[in-house]
Short mmCIF file of C-alpha atoms and ligand atoms in Angstrom, two decimals:
data_model
loop_
_atom_site.label_atom_id
_atom_site.label_comp_id
_atom_site.label_asym_id
_atom_site.label_seq_id
_atom_site.Cartn_x
_atom_site.Cartn_y
_atom_site.Cartn_z
CA MET Y 1 88.07 56.77 43.00
CA LYS Y 2 90.65 55.55 40.58
CA ARG Y 3 94.24 55.81 41.74
CA ILE Y 4 96.67 57.02 39.06
CA ASP Y 5 100.08 55.45 39.29
CA ASN Y 6 102.82 54.46 36.91
CA HIS Y 7 101.58 50.92 36.57
CA LEU Y 8 98.47 51.55 34.48
CA PRO Y 9 99.05 50.44 30.91
CA THR Y 10 100.06 53.26 28.57
CA GLU Y 11 96.85 53.07 26.50
CA GLU Y 12 94.73 53.49 29.61
CA LEU Y 13 96.76 56.48 30.76
CA GLN Y 14 96.47 58.00 27.29
CA ALA Y 15 92.72 57.45 27.21
CA LEU Y 16 92.22 59.11 30.60
CA ASP Y 17 94.51 61.94 29.59
CA ALA Y 18 92.60 62.47 26.35
CA ALA Y 19 89.27 62.36 28.19
CA HIS Y 20 90.04 64.83 30.98
CA HIS Y 21 93.28 66.74 30.60
CA MET Y 22 93.53 69.93 28.56
CA HIS Y 23 97.17 70.40 27.50
CA PRO Y 24 98.76 73.84 27.17
CA PHE Y 25 99.86 75.00 23.68
CA THR Y 26 98.25 71.90 22.13
CA ALA Y 27 95.50 71.07 19.66
CA ASN Y 28 93.83 68.75 22.15
CA GLY Y 29 91.51 67.11 19.64
CA GLU Y 30 94.43 66.04 17.51
CA LEU Y 31 96.46 64.88 20.51
CA ALA Y 32 93.53 62.78 21.74
CA GLN Y 33 93.65 60.82 18.45
CA GLN Y 34 97.34 60.16 18.68
CA GLY Y 35 97.83 59.82 22.46
CA ALA Y 36 100.25 61.76 24.63
CA ARG Y 37 103.66 60.43 25.46
CA ILE Y 38 103.53 59.65 29.18
CA ILE Y 39 106.65 60.43 31.20
CA THR Y 40 106.95 58.46 34.42
CA GLN Y 41 110.38 59.22 35.84
CA ALA Y 42 113.63 61.02 35.23
CA ASN Y 43 117.24 61.06 36.33
CA GLY Y 44 120.14 63.34 35.41
CA ALA Y 45 119.64 64.38 31.78
CA PHE Y 46 117.24 61.54 30.92
CA ILE Y 47 113.49 61.10 31.15
CA THR Y 48 111.75 57.71 30.97
CA ASP Y 49 108.38 57.09 29.34
CA SER Y 50 105.64 54.66 30.38
CA GLU Y 51 107.04 52.05 27.99
CA GLY Y 52 110.38 52.21 29.77
CA VAL Y 53 112.19 54.07 26.96
CA GLU Y 54 115.00 56.38 28.13
CA ILE Y 55 115.07 59.70 26.30
CA LEU Y 56 117.81 62.34 26.41
CA ASP Y 57 116.11 65.58 27.41
CA ALA Y 58 117.94 68.27 25.47
CA MET Y 59 115.34 70.86 26.56
CA ALA Y 60 115.75 70.42 30.36
CA GLY Y 61 111.97 70.12 30.59
CA LEU Y 62 110.95 73.60 29.50
CA TRP Y 63 114.38 75.25 29.78
CA CYS Y 64 114.27 74.83 33.53
CA VAL Y 65 115.82 71.67 34.97
CA ASN Y 66 119.28 73.25 35.17
CA ILE Y 67 120.72 70.89 37.81
CA GLY Y 68 119.19 67.82 36.17
CA TYR Y 69 116.52 65.44 37.42
CA GLY Y 70 116.53 63.27 40.51
CA ARG Y 71 118.30 65.42 43.11
CA LYS Y 72 117.20 64.02 46.46
CA GLU Y 73 118.47 67.12 48.32
CA LEU Y 74 115.63 69.16 46.82
CA ALA Y 75 113.05 66.58 47.81
CA ASP Y 76 114.48 66.54 51.34
CA ALA Y 77 114.41 70.34 51.53
CA ALA Y 78 110.75 70.33 50.47
CA SER Y 79 109.83 67.59 52.91
CA ALA Y 80 111.55 69.25 55.86
CA GLN Y 81 109.98 72.63 55.07
CA MET Y 82 106.51 71.13 54.66
CA LEU Y 83 106.72 69.62 58.11
CA GLN Y 84 108.10 72.82 59.67
CA LEU Y 85 105.90 75.44 57.97
CA PRO Y 86 104.11 74.32 54.79
CA TYR Y 87 102.53 77.68 54.12
CA TYR Y 88 102.33 81.15 55.41
CA ASN Y 89 101.74 84.39 53.58
CA THR Y 90 103.96 87.45 53.43
CA PHE Y 91 101.18 90.03 53.02
CA PHE Y 92 100.31 91.41 56.43
CA GLN Y 93 103.60 92.44 57.99
CA THR Y 94 104.75 88.84 58.34
CA SER Y 95 107.71 86.97 56.94
CA HIS Y 96 109.37 83.56 57.38
CA PRO Y 97 112.93 82.18 57.31
CA PRO Y 98 112.90 80.56 53.82
CA VAL Y 99 111.73 83.72 52.03
CA ILE Y 100 114.21 85.83 53.99
CA ALA Y 101 117.10 83.48 53.24
CA LEU Y 102 116.24 83.23 49.54
CA SER Y 103 115.85 87.01 49.15
CA ALA Y 104 119.22 87.62 50.78
CA ARG Y 105 120.90 84.92 48.69
CA LEU Y 106 119.46 86.29 45.44
CA ALA Y 107 120.66 89.78 46.38
CA GLU Y 108 124.18 88.35 46.76
CA LEU Y 109 124.06 86.57 43.41
CA ALA Y 110 122.42 89.27 41.30
CA PRO Y 111 124.29 92.29 39.87
CA ALA Y 112 125.28 94.73 42.63
CA HIS Y 113 122.40 97.21 42.44
CA LEU Y 114 119.65 94.55 42.36
CA ASN Y 115 119.08 93.82 46.04
CA ASN Y 116 115.32 93.42 46.29
CA VAL Y 117 112.97 90.60 45.32
CA PHE Y 118 109.22 90.55 44.76
CA PHE Y 119 108.15 86.91 44.55
CA ALA Y 120 105.64 85.31 42.22
CA GLY Y 121 104.64 81.76 41.35
CA SER Y 122 105.97 81.84 37.79
CA GLY Y 123 107.67 83.91 35.12
CA SER Y 124 104.31 85.04 33.72
CA GLU Y 125 103.20 86.35 37.10
CA ALA Y 126 106.54 88.06 37.63
CA ASN Y 127 106.21 89.90 34.33
CA ASP Y 128 102.68 90.95 35.26
CA THR Y 129 104.21 92.33 38.45
CA ASN Y 130 106.79 94.17 36.33
CA ILE Y 131 104.10 95.94 34.29
CA ARG Y 132 102.61 97.31 37.50
CA LEU Y 133 105.99 98.04 39.09
CA VAL Y 134 107.30 100.23 36.28
CA ARG Y 135 104.03 102.12 35.78
CA HIS Y 136 103.61 102.71 39.51
CA TYR Y 137 107.26 103.78 39.76
CA TRP Y 138 106.74 106.58 37.26
CA ALA Y 139 103.40 107.57 38.81
CA LEU Y 140 105.09 107.93 42.20
CA LYS Y 141 107.75 110.09 40.56
CA GLY Y 142 105.02 112.42 39.32
CA LYS Y 143 105.03 111.15 35.74
CA PRO Y 144 101.86 109.07 35.41
CA SER Y 145 101.87 109.45 31.63
CA LYS Y 146 104.98 107.24 31.42
CA LYS Y 147 103.00 104.01 30.97
CA THR Y 148 103.88 102.36 27.69
CA ILE Y 149 106.21 99.38 27.72
CA ILE Y 150 108.14 98.62 24.55
CA SER Y 151 108.90 94.98 23.78
CA ARG Y 152 109.80 93.03 20.65
CA HIS Y 153 108.08 90.92 18.04
CA ASN Y 154 108.74 87.23 18.68
CA ALA Y 155 109.64 87.84 22.33
CA TYR Y 156 108.30 85.42 24.93
CA HIS Y 157 107.41 86.77 28.36
CA GLY Y 158 104.71 84.38 29.53
CA SER Y 159 101.13 83.33 28.96
CA SER Y 160 98.95 85.43 31.27
CA ILE Y 161 97.14 88.35 29.62
CA GLY Y 162 99.74 90.88 30.78
CA SER Y 163 102.85 88.84 30.10
CA ALA Y 164 101.56 87.52 26.77
CA SER Y 165 100.87 91.13 25.78
CA LEU Y 166 104.49 91.93 26.59
CA GLY Y 167 105.44 88.95 24.46
CA GLY Y 168 105.45 89.32 20.71
CA MET Y 169 103.92 86.02 19.69
CA GLN Y 170 101.29 86.69 17.03
CA ALA Y 171 99.55 83.35 17.47
CA MET Y 172 99.02 84.16 21.15
CA HIS Y 173 97.82 87.72 20.50
CA ALA Y 174 95.30 86.34 18.03
CA GLN Y 175 93.39 84.59 20.83
CA GLY Y 176 91.71 86.52 23.64
CA GLY Y 177 92.17 90.18 22.80
CA MET Y 178 95.84 91.00 23.21
CA PRO Y 179 97.98 92.99 23.50
CA ILE Y 180 96.43 95.05 26.30
CA PRO Y 181 96.77 98.84 25.83
CA ASP Y 182 100.07 100.69 26.22
CA ILE Y 183 102.36 97.89 25.11
CA THR Y 184 104.10 98.15 21.73
CA HIS Y 185 106.58 95.97 19.86
CA ILE Y 186 109.66 96.69 17.77
CA ASP Y 187 111.53 94.30 15.46
CA GLN Y 188 113.88 91.68 16.92
CA PRO Y 189 117.66 91.38 16.44
CA TYR Y 190 117.32 88.17 14.39
CA TRP Y 191 120.20 88.45 11.94
CA TYR Y 192 119.89 85.02 10.27
CA GLY Y 193 116.22 85.49 9.41
CA GLU Y 194 115.94 89.23 8.93
CA GLY Y 195 119.43 90.66 8.50
CA GLY Y 196 119.53 90.47 4.69
CA ASP Y 197 122.82 91.77 3.27
CA MET Y 198 123.82 93.68 6.39
CA SER Y 199 126.67 92.58 8.60
CA PRO Y 200 125.50 91.32 11.99
CA ALA Y 201 127.11 94.38 13.64
CA GLU Y 202 125.27 96.87 11.41
CA PHE Y 203 122.06 94.96 11.80
CA GLY Y 204 122.36 94.90 15.60
CA LEU Y 205 122.69 98.68 15.67
CA GLN Y 206 119.79 99.13 13.30
CA ARG Y 207 117.46 96.95 15.35
CA ALA Y 208 118.52 98.65 18.61
CA ARG Y 209 117.85 102.07 17.08
CA ALA Y 210 114.30 100.94 16.35
CA LEU Y 211 113.84 101.47 20.10
CA GLU Y 212 114.90 105.10 19.76
CA ALA Y 213 112.50 105.61 16.86
CA GLU Y 214 109.66 104.00 18.81
CA ILE Y 215 110.32 106.25 21.83
CA ASP Y 216 110.26 109.26 19.48
CA ARG Y 217 106.99 108.08 17.97
CA LEU Y 218 105.35 107.62 21.36
CA GLY Y 219 107.02 110.56 23.11
CA GLU Y 220 109.50 109.98 25.89
CA ASP Y 221 106.99 111.19 28.48
CA ASN Y 222 104.73 108.27 27.60
CA VAL Y 223 107.25 105.43 27.83
CA ALA Y 224 107.90 103.56 31.07
CA ALA Y 225 110.27 100.76 30.10
CA PHE Y 226 111.80 98.45 27.55
CA ILE Y 227 111.72 94.69 28.18
CA GLY Y 228 113.88 92.06 26.50
CA GLU Y 229 115.32 88.61 27.03
CA PRO Y 230 119.14 88.80 26.88
CA VAL Y 231 118.81 85.90 24.41
CA GLN Y 232 115.31 85.21 23.07
CA GLY Y 233 114.57 81.62 24.05
CA ALA Y 234 111.18 80.49 22.77
CA GLY Y 235 111.66 82.79 19.77
CA ALA Y 236 114.34 80.28 18.59
CA VAL Y 237 117.43 81.07 20.68
CA ILE Y 238 118.07 84.40 19.00
CA ILE Y 239 121.48 85.63 20.12
CA PRO Y 240 121.71 89.35 19.35
CA PRO Y 241 124.74 90.77 17.53
CA GLU Y 242 127.38 92.25 19.88
CA THR Y 243 126.36 95.78 18.98
CA TYR Y 244 122.77 95.35 20.13
CA TRP Y 245 122.70 95.50 23.94
CA PRO Y 246 125.18 98.38 24.35
CA GLU Y 247 123.06 100.50 22.01
CA ILE Y 248 119.80 99.51 23.74
CA GLN Y 249 121.32 100.56 27.05
CA ARG Y 250 122.53 103.88 25.69
CA ILE Y 251 119.01 104.62 24.48
CA CYS Y 252 117.29 103.57 27.73
CA LYS Y 253 119.63 105.77 29.71
CA GLU Y 254 119.43 108.83 27.43
CA ARG Y 255 115.66 108.62 27.13
CA ASN Y 256 115.10 107.98 30.80
CA ILE Y 257 113.20 104.72 30.55
CA LEU Y 258 113.61 101.62 32.71
CA LEU Y 259 115.20 98.45 31.38
CA ILE Y 260 113.73 95.06 32.26
CA ALA Y 261 115.87 92.00 31.48
CA ASP Y 262 113.71 88.88 31.31
CA GLU Y 263 116.15 86.31 32.72
CA VAL Y 264 113.62 83.50 33.08
CA ILE Y 265 115.66 81.29 30.72
CA CYS Y 266 119.05 83.03 30.75
CA GLY Y 267 119.29 83.14 34.55
CA PHE Y 268 120.95 80.58 36.81
CA GLY Y 269 123.77 79.44 34.59
CA ARG Y 270 122.23 78.93 31.17
CA THR Y 271 124.64 81.33 29.39
CA GLY Y 272 127.72 80.46 31.49
CA ASN Y 273 127.21 83.12 34.16
CA TRP Y 274 124.66 83.42 36.93
CA PHE Y 275 122.67 85.80 34.71
CA GLY Y 276 122.52 86.56 31.00
CA SER Y 277 122.90 90.22 31.98
CA GLU Y 278 126.49 89.41 32.99
CA THR Y 279 127.21 87.59 29.74
CA PHE Y 280 125.91 90.54 27.69
CA ASP Y 281 126.99 93.29 30.10
CA ILE Y 282 123.46 94.56 30.66
CA LYS Y 283 122.59 96.71 33.70
CA PRO Y 284 118.85 96.25 34.10
CA ASP Y 285 116.59 98.05 36.56
CA ILE Y 286 114.51 94.89 36.95
CA MET Y 287 115.24 91.22 36.17
CA THR Y 288 112.50 88.61 35.77
CA ILE Y 289 113.47 85.24 37.24
CA ALA Y 290 111.75 81.80 37.33
CA LYS Y 291 112.51 78.40 35.70
CA GLY Y 292 116.16 77.70 36.72
CA LEU Y 293 115.58 79.45 40.07
CA SER Y 294 114.24 76.14 41.38
CA SER Y 295 115.43 74.01 38.45
CA GLY Y 296 111.69 73.49 37.91
CA TYR Y 297 111.32 71.27 40.99
CA LEU Y 298 108.63 73.62 42.33
CA PRO Y 299 106.93 76.64 40.75
CA ILE Y 300 108.49 79.95 41.78
CA GLY Y 301 109.34 83.20 40.03
CA GLY Y 302 110.10 86.77 40.92
CA SER Y 303 111.26 90.24 40.04
CA MET Y 304 114.72 91.38 41.12
CA VAL Y 305 114.42 95.10 41.60
CA SER Y 306 117.08 97.84 41.74
CA ASP Y 307 117.61 99.82 44.90
CA ASP Y 308 116.32 102.96 43.18
CA VAL Y 309 113.07 101.36 41.96
CA ALA Y 310 112.52 99.56 45.28
CA ALA Y 311 113.01 102.77 47.25
CA VAL Y 312 110.44 104.63 45.14
CA ILE Y 313 107.91 101.77 45.25
CA GLY Y 314 108.48 101.45 48.99
CA GLY Y 315 107.17 104.98 49.49
CA ASP Y 316 103.59 103.82 48.99
CA GLU Y 317 101.45 100.74 49.56
CA PHE Y 318 101.89 98.53 46.47
CA ASN Y 319 98.45 96.99 46.00
CA HIS Y 320 99.70 93.78 44.49
CA GLY Y 321 100.68 90.26 45.53
CA TYR Y 322 99.97 86.58 45.07
CA THR Y 323 98.80 84.03 47.63
CA TYR Y 324 101.96 82.11 46.84
CA SER Y 325 104.40 85.07 46.76
CA GLY Y 326 107.42 83.71 48.64
CA HIS Y 327 105.87 80.29 49.27
CA PRO Y 328 108.03 78.73 52.01
CA VAL Y 329 108.41 75.30 50.40
CA ALA Y 330 109.23 76.74 46.98
CA CYS Y 331 111.73 79.12 48.61
CA ALA Y 332 113.41 76.29 50.53
CA VAL Y 333 113.72 74.24 47.35
CA ALA Y 334 115.06 77.21 45.35
CA LEU Y 335 117.62 77.89 48.07
CA GLU Y 336 118.81 74.28 47.94
CA ASN Y 337 118.99 74.49 44.15
CA LEU Y 338 121.15 77.64 44.41
CA ARG Y 339 123.39 75.87 46.93
CA ILE Y 340 123.95 73.00 44.50
CA LEU Y 341 124.60 75.33 41.54
CA ASP Y 342 127.15 77.17 43.67
CA GLU Y 343 128.89 74.43 45.65
CA GLU Y 344 129.09 72.00 42.74
CA LYS Y 345 130.46 74.83 40.58
CA ILE Y 346 127.92 74.03 37.87
CA ILE Y 347 128.10 77.52 36.38
CA ASP Y 348 131.91 77.29 36.12
CA TYR Y 349 131.38 73.91 34.49
CA VAL Y 350 129.13 75.52 31.87
CA ARG Y 351 131.50 78.43 31.28
CA ASP Y 352 134.80 76.54 31.19
CA ASP Y 353 134.12 72.89 30.50
CA VAL Y 354 130.93 71.32 29.17
CA GLY Y 355 129.76 74.62 27.63
CA PRO Y 356 132.75 75.04 25.31
CA TYR Y 357 132.64 71.28 24.58
CA LEU Y 358 128.99 71.42 23.53
CA GLN Y 359 129.50 74.70 21.64
CA ALA Y 360 132.28 73.28 19.44
CA LYS Y 361 130.22 70.20 18.59
CA TRP Y 362 127.04 72.20 18.04
CA ARG Y 363 128.78 74.71 15.73
CA SER Y 364 130.17 71.83 13.67
CA LEU Y 365 126.57 70.95 12.75
CA ALA Y 366 126.79 73.92 10.36
CA ASP Y 367 128.71 71.52 8.06
CA HIS Y 368 125.59 69.41 7.60
CA PRO Y 369 123.97 69.99 4.17
CA LEU Y 370 120.63 70.86 5.80
CA VAL Y 371 121.97 73.45 8.26
CA GLY Y 372 122.26 77.14 7.37
CA GLU Y 373 123.51 78.35 10.74
CA ALA Y 374 124.41 76.81 14.10
CA ARG Y 375 124.40 79.32 16.95
CA ILE Y 376 124.90 78.76 20.65
CA VAL Y 377 125.75 80.63 23.84
CA GLY Y 378 126.43 78.80 27.08
CA MET Y 379 124.07 75.84 26.83
CA MET Y 380 121.29 77.22 24.67
CA GLY Y 381 121.54 76.76 20.93
CA ALA Y 382 119.73 76.60 17.61
CA ILE Y 383 120.28 75.29 14.11
CA GLU Y 384 118.48 76.79 11.14
CA LEU Y 385 117.35 74.23 8.56
CA THR Y 386 117.55 75.38 4.95
CA PRO Y 387 117.41 73.98 1.41
CA ASP Y 388 120.12 76.48 0.37
CA LYS Y 389 122.91 77.20 2.83
CA ALA Y 390 124.53 80.07 0.96
CA GLY Y 391 121.30 81.99 0.51
CA ARG Y 392 119.93 81.40 4.06
CA ALA Y 393 116.80 80.42 2.13
CA ALA Y 394 113.47 79.32 3.61
CA PHE Y 395 111.76 76.14 2.40
CA SER Y 396 108.94 76.33 -0.12
CA SER Y 397 106.75 74.29 2.24
CA PRO Y 398 104.75 76.18 4.91
CA LYS Y 399 107.03 77.39 7.70
CA GLY Y 400 107.50 74.72 10.36
CA THR Y 401 106.77 71.73 8.11
CA VAL Y 402 110.41 70.69 7.94
CA GLY Y 403 111.07 71.64 11.56
CA LEU Y 404 108.24 69.38 12.70
CA MET Y 405 109.52 66.53 10.52
CA CYS Y 406 112.95 66.90 12.08
CA ARG Y 407 111.53 67.05 15.60
CA GLU Y 408 109.66 63.82 14.94
CA ARG Y 409 112.90 62.18 13.79
CA CYS Y 410 114.57 63.43 17.00
CA PHE Y 411 111.78 61.98 19.15
CA ALA Y 412 112.07 58.71 17.24
CA ASN Y 413 115.80 58.73 18.00
CA ASN Y 414 115.13 59.33 21.70
CA VAL Y 415 116.28 62.90 22.02
CA ILE Y 416 113.96 65.75 22.99
CA ILE Y 417 114.58 68.80 20.81
CA ARG Y 418 112.07 71.50 19.97
CA HIS Y 419 111.41 73.22 16.69
CA VAL Y 420 110.45 76.86 16.20
CA GLY Y 421 109.43 77.17 12.60
CA ASP Y 422 112.27 75.47 10.75
CA ALA Y 423 114.86 76.07 13.46
CA MET Y 424 115.74 73.32 15.95
CA ILE Y 425 116.59 74.41 19.47
CA ILE Y 426 118.26 72.92 22.54
CA SER Y 427 118.60 73.95 26.17
CA PRO Y 428 119.86 70.82 27.96
CA PRO Y 429 120.48 70.33 31.68
CA LEU Y 430 123.69 72.09 32.71
CA ILE Y 431 125.08 68.93 34.32
CA MET Y 432 125.43 66.94 31.09
CA THR Y 433 128.61 64.89 30.82
CA HIS Y 434 130.82 64.97 27.73
CA ALA Y 435 129.55 61.49 26.86
CA GLU Y 436 125.98 62.78 27.00
CA VAL Y 437 126.92 65.70 24.74
CA ASP Y 438 128.39 63.17 22.29
CA LEU Y 439 125.17 61.15 22.43
CA LEU Y 440 123.11 64.30 21.86
CA ILE Y 441 125.12 65.27 18.78
CA GLU Y 442 125.07 61.70 17.44
CA ARG Y 443 121.28 61.55 17.72
CA VAL Y 444 120.84 65.01 16.20
CA VAL Y 445 123.06 64.15 13.22
CA LYS Y 446 121.14 60.90 12.68
CA SER Y 447 117.86 62.84 12.82
CA LEU Y 448 119.18 65.46 10.37
CA ASP Y 449 120.31 62.74 7.96
CA GLU Y 450 116.90 61.06 8.14
CA THR Y 451 115.14 64.40 7.66
CA LEU Y 452 117.27 65.16 4.61
CA ALA Y 453 116.49 61.74 3.12
CA LEU Y 454 112.77 62.28 3.73
CA LEU Y 455 112.85 65.74 2.17
CA LYS Y 456 114.53 64.32 -0.92
CA SER Y 457 112.15 61.41 -1.27
CA GLU Y 458 109.11 63.67 -0.82
CA GLY Y 459 110.44 66.39 -3.12
CA LEU Y 460 110.46 68.98 -0.33
CA LEU Y 461 114.08 70.07 -0.60
CA LYS Y 462 113.08 73.27 -2.37
CA ALA Y 463 113.69 76.92 -1.61
CA ALA Y 464 110.74 79.30 -1.36
C1 PLP G 1 108.99 80.62 30.26
C2 PLP G 1 109.22 82.09 30.19
C3 PLP G 1 108.38 82.99 30.85
C4 PLP G 1 107.14 82.56 31.54
O1 PLP G 1 107.39 81.78 32.66
P1 PLP G 1 106.24 80.81 33.22
O2 PLP G 1 106.85 80.26 34.46
O3 PLP G 1 105.95 79.80 32.16
O4 PLP G 1 105.05 81.64 33.51
C5 PLP G 1 108.72 84.32 30.83
N1 PLP G 1 109.80 84.76 30.18
C6 PLP G 1 110.62 83.93 29.51
C7 PLP G 1 111.82 84.47 28.84
C8 PLP G 1 110.33 82.56 29.48
O5 PLP G 1 111.12 81.74 28.78
#
């Protein structure tokens, strides 16, 4: 058997990867030609590839490494827990100290009425749990017809069949027969792309009221819940206008439907509070958590459930659970991650210090000739690339062409930034120093300049 370690030459690693590893969200045939970038280690806000190049990771992995890479305390917590009790289940009237401690800690941190946790292995699983929770809740209350869940186009809620159905990603729905029945989607509060001549405030109200219209269309007795990310992450860091969430909440309350806040990205400090629901003053019945819960060091997710919903669900056997629900090692690592976030005041640091510092620099990118809007909340942000700033115009090239070019310039300049269409997005580790923010902005500006030069030389600086 061949041992895989960091000392194989890059080409050999790439060849083995191409031969045997199927990457998620990837055209694997194309990648096999070009070879994957192999990451071998990481520390703080930087990852290192197999050629020894240090790259600033402005995505915190996949929006998850909130406390940064290389924290030995988490490795120690995992090691100690593995030796003590590496695995036990929580199905058959058993429990264990790490899952108890983590549940209690999450109940302290979450908004007051959310005191109950159902654990999963990921955000996708947790959202699958949520589909069953809200439908079973209404069934137990004698309203089994309340089944439909309303979500939004361009939402991201995961990649399993249930969670991807909740999501509003067309490219995902196109493969494998989604969405599953009784899930519908309304338009998103994306002012830059879809707001036209309206003010953001008017537009926010209009898009929230689409929920009311959808409930009317379906009939209130058929609707179980609305689900939304406080800020859409994978959709391109779409920060709703201020008017949006208050109106959504009014409608959920008046129409007697549950509200699920998908906090998988927004949770654990990303927006400058423990949860995005605090930043946007949302009072959800259920919150989905994952990613920053363990800073990605181990897979774990869950549903934080209100006392009302938990009491109703508790009246019956809930025929649902995962082998790894409340996995002791993942719980121990998550608990240590929460301790670090708390004791090192990382969330205060985002709210009062590095957050505002990054926000000011990020917003100043709007002065670049290629940038139509720079938006940011806490430490998640986006810039919209455009050939015509005043008109918020799209490029004449197929959507994503320019975004991909810019991302490639960013990679070449050793900063990891993603593109969604022709928007560039960041979600860096929360522990970045001011100097690292400066480096990030410097590399982004260089990449924007190079992209602009390329667009000019290739004649692509044209509005649609
Ligand atoms: C990533 C993500 C998920 C899915 O989480 P996984 O752990 O990848 O299954 C769900 N919701 C949101 C908002 C996410 O960003």
